[in-house]
Amino acid sequence: PTMAHSKALLVLENFIGGKFVPSSSYIDSYNPSTGDVYCRVPDSGKEEVEAAVKAAKDAFPIWSSKSPLERSQILNKLADLIEHDLEAFAQAESKDQGKTITFARTVDIPRAVHNFRFFASSILHHVTECTEMPTMGCVHYTSRAPVGVAGLISPWNLPLYLLTWKIAPAIACGNTVVAKPSEMTSVTAWMMCKLLEKAGVPPGVVNVVFGTGAKAGEALVCHPDVPLISFTGSTLTAQRITEKSAPHCKRLSLELGGKNPAIIFDDADLSHCIPTTVRSSFANQGEICLCTSRIFVQRGIYSEFLKRFVAEAKKWKTGNPSDPTIDVGALISKEHLEKVRNYVKKAQAEGARVLCGEGVDLLSLPPGNQKGYFMLPTVIAEVKDESCCMQEEIFGPVTCVVAFDTEEEVIKRANGVKYGLAATVWSRDVGRVHRVAHRLQSGLVWTNCWLVRDLNLPFGGMKASGIGREGAKDSYEFFTEVKTITIKH
Ligand code: NAD
């Protein structure tokens, strides 16, 4: 092959009605660990969304009339096919997103596989309700049916993981879908499309339209034949989606940002708490909506905690994401890296202390990664609760540590942000753990652990962190329409 060939860019195509469709214009997609453009993503708009919605509408009667068991078998087949190509998917996700190959291999892709298996199973076990009214000679029962064409919009931080967390329940329930992944991380969704036919997913059941939020995303949100939108992304975008969809009275599921507290009482088991809190702060470069970014430590153990926490954070190696010994990969984009760095600068300007990472320690990168979007895990202390670093979602490898005195005080401070997604509480006192968990304004509370998930149970945020929940029962309810039927005998 010529040089031109060996340097050829990966070119993605939309997947509509079971066929790959070339696009007339494209967006450049970067490899975050090198800063090179390596892929071209279709810049779709109204026309492509229109074609995808039509394909999804056409496929709906057949797909929705299949039995849950038939759909379940197809979902399981798709899970097997993705699992068979796990390594290729993991390599692609790491290159496209900047995350470490280890994280993609052990978290992203296994979870995408599990999403399909989980909903393939759970769809077989739902029961509807029935009540009797003997005096009226009536029985009432509920019946659930798929809604139609579901619009699914996902972010860049856990690309295939979060997209399949929507596709799997949507199609398990009998809907057909038009999905729009983030324009920055579209490759693994495109790879999945290549497996759909072999898995037995009929043409038109899963359509993927690539492009920006403003063009492709908004066209989907505004399409009159898409009655429900499941969205994961930022609170700002969710507000826009809510406005745009309001004239159509669409059903919305919104999984949004967080500013998640970790509350560490003086009786906590620090040997578990410290490594877990480092992980909850910096896993996936801190680009997980559930990442810890405010750490409240009880005064008596504050200095010991800080010393040990910084020492542990410094153990995390930043560098080439394809090196399996690396813990922190590249951030998603140049702009995002700049934004995250600016938060650290603002904290410093306000008088906070940066204990390690950005601006303090030297980041040395291999020659091939000099232009990548890297940043060291950064710990900030002595930052005020009102500071933007303690109020706004940073979504990078930055965490703030502050001291507190009493239970009452820390609950108030932990709740003192607009978000309410996830919190962690560390204490050996079981009564306190329950008390604090009940009073935190947070959709998820983990005590003495982090990111341990049972997909059966509701997932989602309070306040500006979202509307609605996802999970076995919650996703089933979101992706189906319920009817109450009364029979008089
Ligand atoms: P984003 O809101 O910028 O984009 C998310 C998706 O929405 C992308 O596909 C984007 O193209 C699309 N989009 C943007 N504008 C749109 C519009 N006007 N209409 C329709 N679609 C539009 O978010 P992001 O930067 O990709 O992701 C990071 C955010 O996602 C963070 O705030 C993070 O907390 C949040 N997140 C939340 C969860 C959760 O489950 N709660 C999970 C992961 C990420």
XYZ file of C-alpha atoms in Angstrom, residues 142-438:
297
model
C -52.792 -3.504 33.136
C -51.174 -4.282 29.840
C -47.945 -2.809 28.523
C -46.957 -2.230 24.916
C -43.921 -0.721 23.206
C -44.316 2.960 22.385
C -42.868 3.172 18.860
C -39.685 4.805 17.618
C -37.336 5.715 20.472
C -34.721 8.447 20.056
C -31.536 7.656 21.969
C -28.798 10.239 22.522
C -25.574 9.379 24.336
C -22.372 11.150 25.506
C -18.665 10.547 24.897
C -17.411 9.339 28.245
C -18.624 5.706 28.170
C -19.621 5.461 24.513
C -20.794 1.907 23.815
C -21.561 1.218 27.476
C -24.129 4.032 27.734
C -25.562 3.648 24.238
C -26.290 -0.067 24.753
C -27.775 0.717 28.188
C -30.496 2.453 26.132
C -30.660 0.309 22.973
C -31.001 -2.954 24.920
C -34.108 -2.068 26.986
C -35.682 -0.112 24.126
C -35.608 -3.014 21.672
C -36.186 -5.688 24.325
C -39.543 -3.975 24.983
C -40.363 -4.066 21.256
C -39.590 -0.495 20.238
C -37.441 0.354 17.260
C -34.739 2.979 17.665
C -32.826 5.811 16.098
C -29.614 6.314 18.048
C -27.249 9.267 17.926
C -23.934 8.685 19.677
C -21.591 11.556 20.514
C -19.849 12.912 17.440
C -16.582 12.606 19.368
C -16.926 8.860 20.024
C -18.874 7.165 17.253
C -16.647 4.254 16.226
C -17.848 1.453 18.499
C -21.514 2.176 17.690
C -20.630 1.824 14.005
C -18.798 -1.454 14.735
C -21.866 -2.761 16.568
C -24.040 -2.014 13.511
C -21.910 -4.476 11.542
C -23.039 -7.273 13.879
C -26.786 -6.574 13.894
C -27.756 -8.617 10.849
C -25.785 -11.661 12.027
C -27.470 -11.411 15.431
C -30.854 -11.531 13.709
C -31.897 -7.923 14.384
C -34.249 -7.143 11.471
C -33.421 -4.130 9.259
C -34.772 -0.876 10.674
C -34.989 -2.024 14.296
C -31.713 -0.290 15.194
C -30.721 2.733 13.138
C -27.694 4.857 13.953
C -27.327 8.398 12.687
C -23.972 10.059 13.357
C -23.415 13.767 13.729
C -23.460 16.731 16.058
C -26.002 17.464 18.746
C -27.057 20.741 17.174
C -27.870 19.154 13.787
C -28.525 15.422 14.058
C -29.479 15.396 17.747
C -31.921 18.246 17.474
C -33.505 16.821 14.311
C -34.234 13.664 16.285
C -35.565 15.563 19.296
C -37.876 17.606 17.046
C -39.126 14.744 14.888
C -42.892 14.349 15.359
C -42.773 10.554 14.900
C -40.342 9.980 17.784
C -42.535 9.991 20.925
C -39.775 9.343 23.445
C -36.221 10.519 23.934
C -33.738 8.883 26.250
C -30.825 11.229 26.797
C -27.586 10.987 28.751
C -25.361 14.055 28.763
C -25.017 17.478 30.302
C -27.679 19.430 32.169
C -27.368 22.303 29.705
C -28.171 20.082 26.716
C -31.055 18.520 28.658
C -32.617 21.954 29.106
C -32.401 22.552 25.372
C -33.910 19.109 24.638
C -36.738 19.778 27.084
C -37.551 23.077 25.365
C -37.340 21.659 21.855
C -39.460 18.605 22.630
C -42.103 20.466 24.654
C -44.398 21.288 21.695
C -44.639 17.538 21.000
C -45.195 16.529 24.654
C -42.498 13.892 24.384
C -41.632 11.458 27.102
C -38.117 12.221 28.322
C -35.573 10.313 30.342
C -32.690 12.584 31.314
C -29.484 11.263 32.896
C -27.318 14.302 33.575
C -24.289 15.642 35.360
C -23.164 15.381 38.963
C -21.024 17.016 41.616
C -20.696 13.959 43.758
C -19.625 14.137 47.409
C -17.681 11.548 49.384
C -18.239 11.912 53.124
C -15.539 10.375 55.260
C -16.184 10.085 59.010
C -13.359 9.676 61.511
C -14.198 6.002 62.118
C -13.839 5.065 58.427
C -11.606 2.207 57.409
C -9.031 4.311 55.590
C -7.186 1.342 54.145
C -10.249 0.710 51.954
C -11.534 4.235 51.774
C -8.383 5.856 50.368
C -7.722 3.611 47.344
C -11.461 3.529 46.558
C -11.791 7.321 46.794
C -8.746 7.787 44.547
C -10.435 5.456 42.080
C -13.799 7.197 42.416
C -12.061 10.521 41.716
C -9.827 9.545 38.819
C -11.222 6.445 37.080
C -11.665 7.055 33.356
C -9.792 10.388 33.817
C -12.583 11.519 36.129
C -14.887 11.459 33.124
C -17.679 9.422 34.704
C -20.860 11.120 35.846
C -20.528 9.163 39.118
C -16.985 10.296 39.894
C -16.283 11.891 43.261
C -15.288 15.536 43.071
C -15.909 16.851 46.611
C -14.343 14.942 49.470
C -15.519 15.933 52.957
C -13.207 14.561 55.661
C -13.956 14.792 59.394
C -11.519 17.168 61.113
C -9.793 14.602 63.352
C -8.470 12.548 60.430
C -8.179 15.359 57.883
C -4.404 15.745 57.768
C -3.710 12.025 57.877
C -6.274 11.448 55.130
C -4.851 14.179 52.955
C -1.305 12.868 53.236
C -2.275 9.296 52.407
C -4.729 10.330 49.706
C -2.157 12.429 47.843
C 0.443 9.644 48.127
C -2.082 7.191 46.636
C -3.125 9.583 43.851
C 0.526 10.022 42.897
C 0.771 6.276 42.256
C -1.627 6.608 39.342
C 0.369 6.622 36.110
C -0.674 8.926 33.296
C 0.360 8.123 29.745
C -0.269 6.198 26.546
C -3.722 4.627 26.993
C -2.783 1.563 24.952
C -0.133 0.651 27.551
C -1.899 -1.779 29.931
C 0.086 -0.514 32.932
C -1.290 3.024 32.578
C -4.081 4.215 34.923
C -4.968 7.621 33.431
C -5.392 8.108 29.690
C -6.122 11.216 27.644
C -9.068 13.570 28.122
C -11.619 13.659 25.342
C -10.554 16.840 23.545
C -8.232 19.800 23.536
C -11.110 22.111 24.524
C -12.153 19.883 27.387
C -8.561 19.649 28.685
C -8.368 23.437 28.591
C -11.644 23.732 30.495
C -10.516 21.307 33.198
C -7.136 23.064 33.559
C -8.899 26.391 33.928
C -10.797 25.107 36.950
C -7.476 24.351 38.629
C -6.210 27.836 37.769
C -9.355 29.446 39.163
C -9.015 27.475 42.408
C -5.420 28.656 42.766
C -6.436 32.236 42.079
C -9.000 31.930 44.882
C -6.299 30.836 47.300
C -6.802 27.067 47.261
C -3.804 24.732 47.466
C -3.029 22.269 44.674
C -1.379 19.326 46.413
C -0.454 17.244 43.409
C -0.956 17.075 39.659
C -1.616 19.995 37.342
C 0.992 22.738 37.629
C 2.709 21.012 40.566
C 4.181 17.764 39.248
C 5.916 17.075 35.984
C 3.966 15.149 33.371
C 6.297 13.173 31.146
C 4.824 11.556 28.069
C 6.192 9.181 25.428
C 7.263 10.893 22.146
C 4.118 9.738 20.288
C 1.812 11.270 22.896
C 3.265 14.755 23.244
C 0.292 16.291 21.447
C -2.275 14.245 23.340
C -4.735 15.750 25.834
C -3.186 14.541 29.089
C -3.379 15.805 32.621
C -2.171 14.391 35.941
C -4.622 13.452 38.709
C -4.999 16.685 40.648
C -5.944 17.143 44.313
C -7.049 20.547 45.575
C -7.428 21.489 49.241
C -8.600 24.553 51.166
C -11.204 25.434 48.613
C -14.403 27.212 49.657
C -17.812 25.592 49.243
C -18.937 28.543 47.075
C -15.993 28.145 44.676
C -16.835 27.011 41.150
C -14.581 24.000 41.753
C -16.974 22.907 44.526
C -20.176 23.834 42.664
C -19.735 23.011 38.970
C -19.152 19.686 37.289
C -15.503 19.584 36.162
C -15.628 16.118 34.574
C -11.877 15.580 34.651
C -9.142 14.218 36.943
C -9.619 16.879 39.605
C -10.952 16.389 43.116
C -11.341 18.775 46.067
C -10.730 17.795 49.703
C -12.211 19.819 52.579
C -12.665 19.314 56.331
C -15.934 19.122 58.304
C -16.867 18.821 61.982
C -20.377 17.422 62.447
C -22.816 15.073 60.735
C -25.459 17.778 60.547
C -23.031 20.225 58.938
C -21.691 17.812 56.338
C -25.148 16.757 55.163
C -26.036 20.385 54.560
C -22.799 21.089 52.709
C -22.989 17.893 50.637
C -26.526 18.881 49.592
C -25.465 22.449 48.849
C -25.067 22.083 45.090
C -27.564 22.028 42.233
C -26.782 18.385 41.396
C -27.888 15.158 43.087
C -26.548 12.097 41.323
C -24.278 9.937 43.477
C -22.738 10.155 46.942
C -20.456 7.941 48.978
C -20.380 7.672 52.771
C -17.545 6.083 54.733
C -18.185 5.069 58.339
C -18.272 1.926 60.472
C -21.292 3.221 62.400
C -24.271 1.521 60.807
C -26.830 3.877 62.341
C -25.004 6.919 61.027
C -24.633 5.386 57.592
C -28.415 4.949 57.342
C -29.184 8.396 58.744
C -26.832 10.166 56.364
C -27.868 8.086 53.334
C -31.530 8.975 53.943
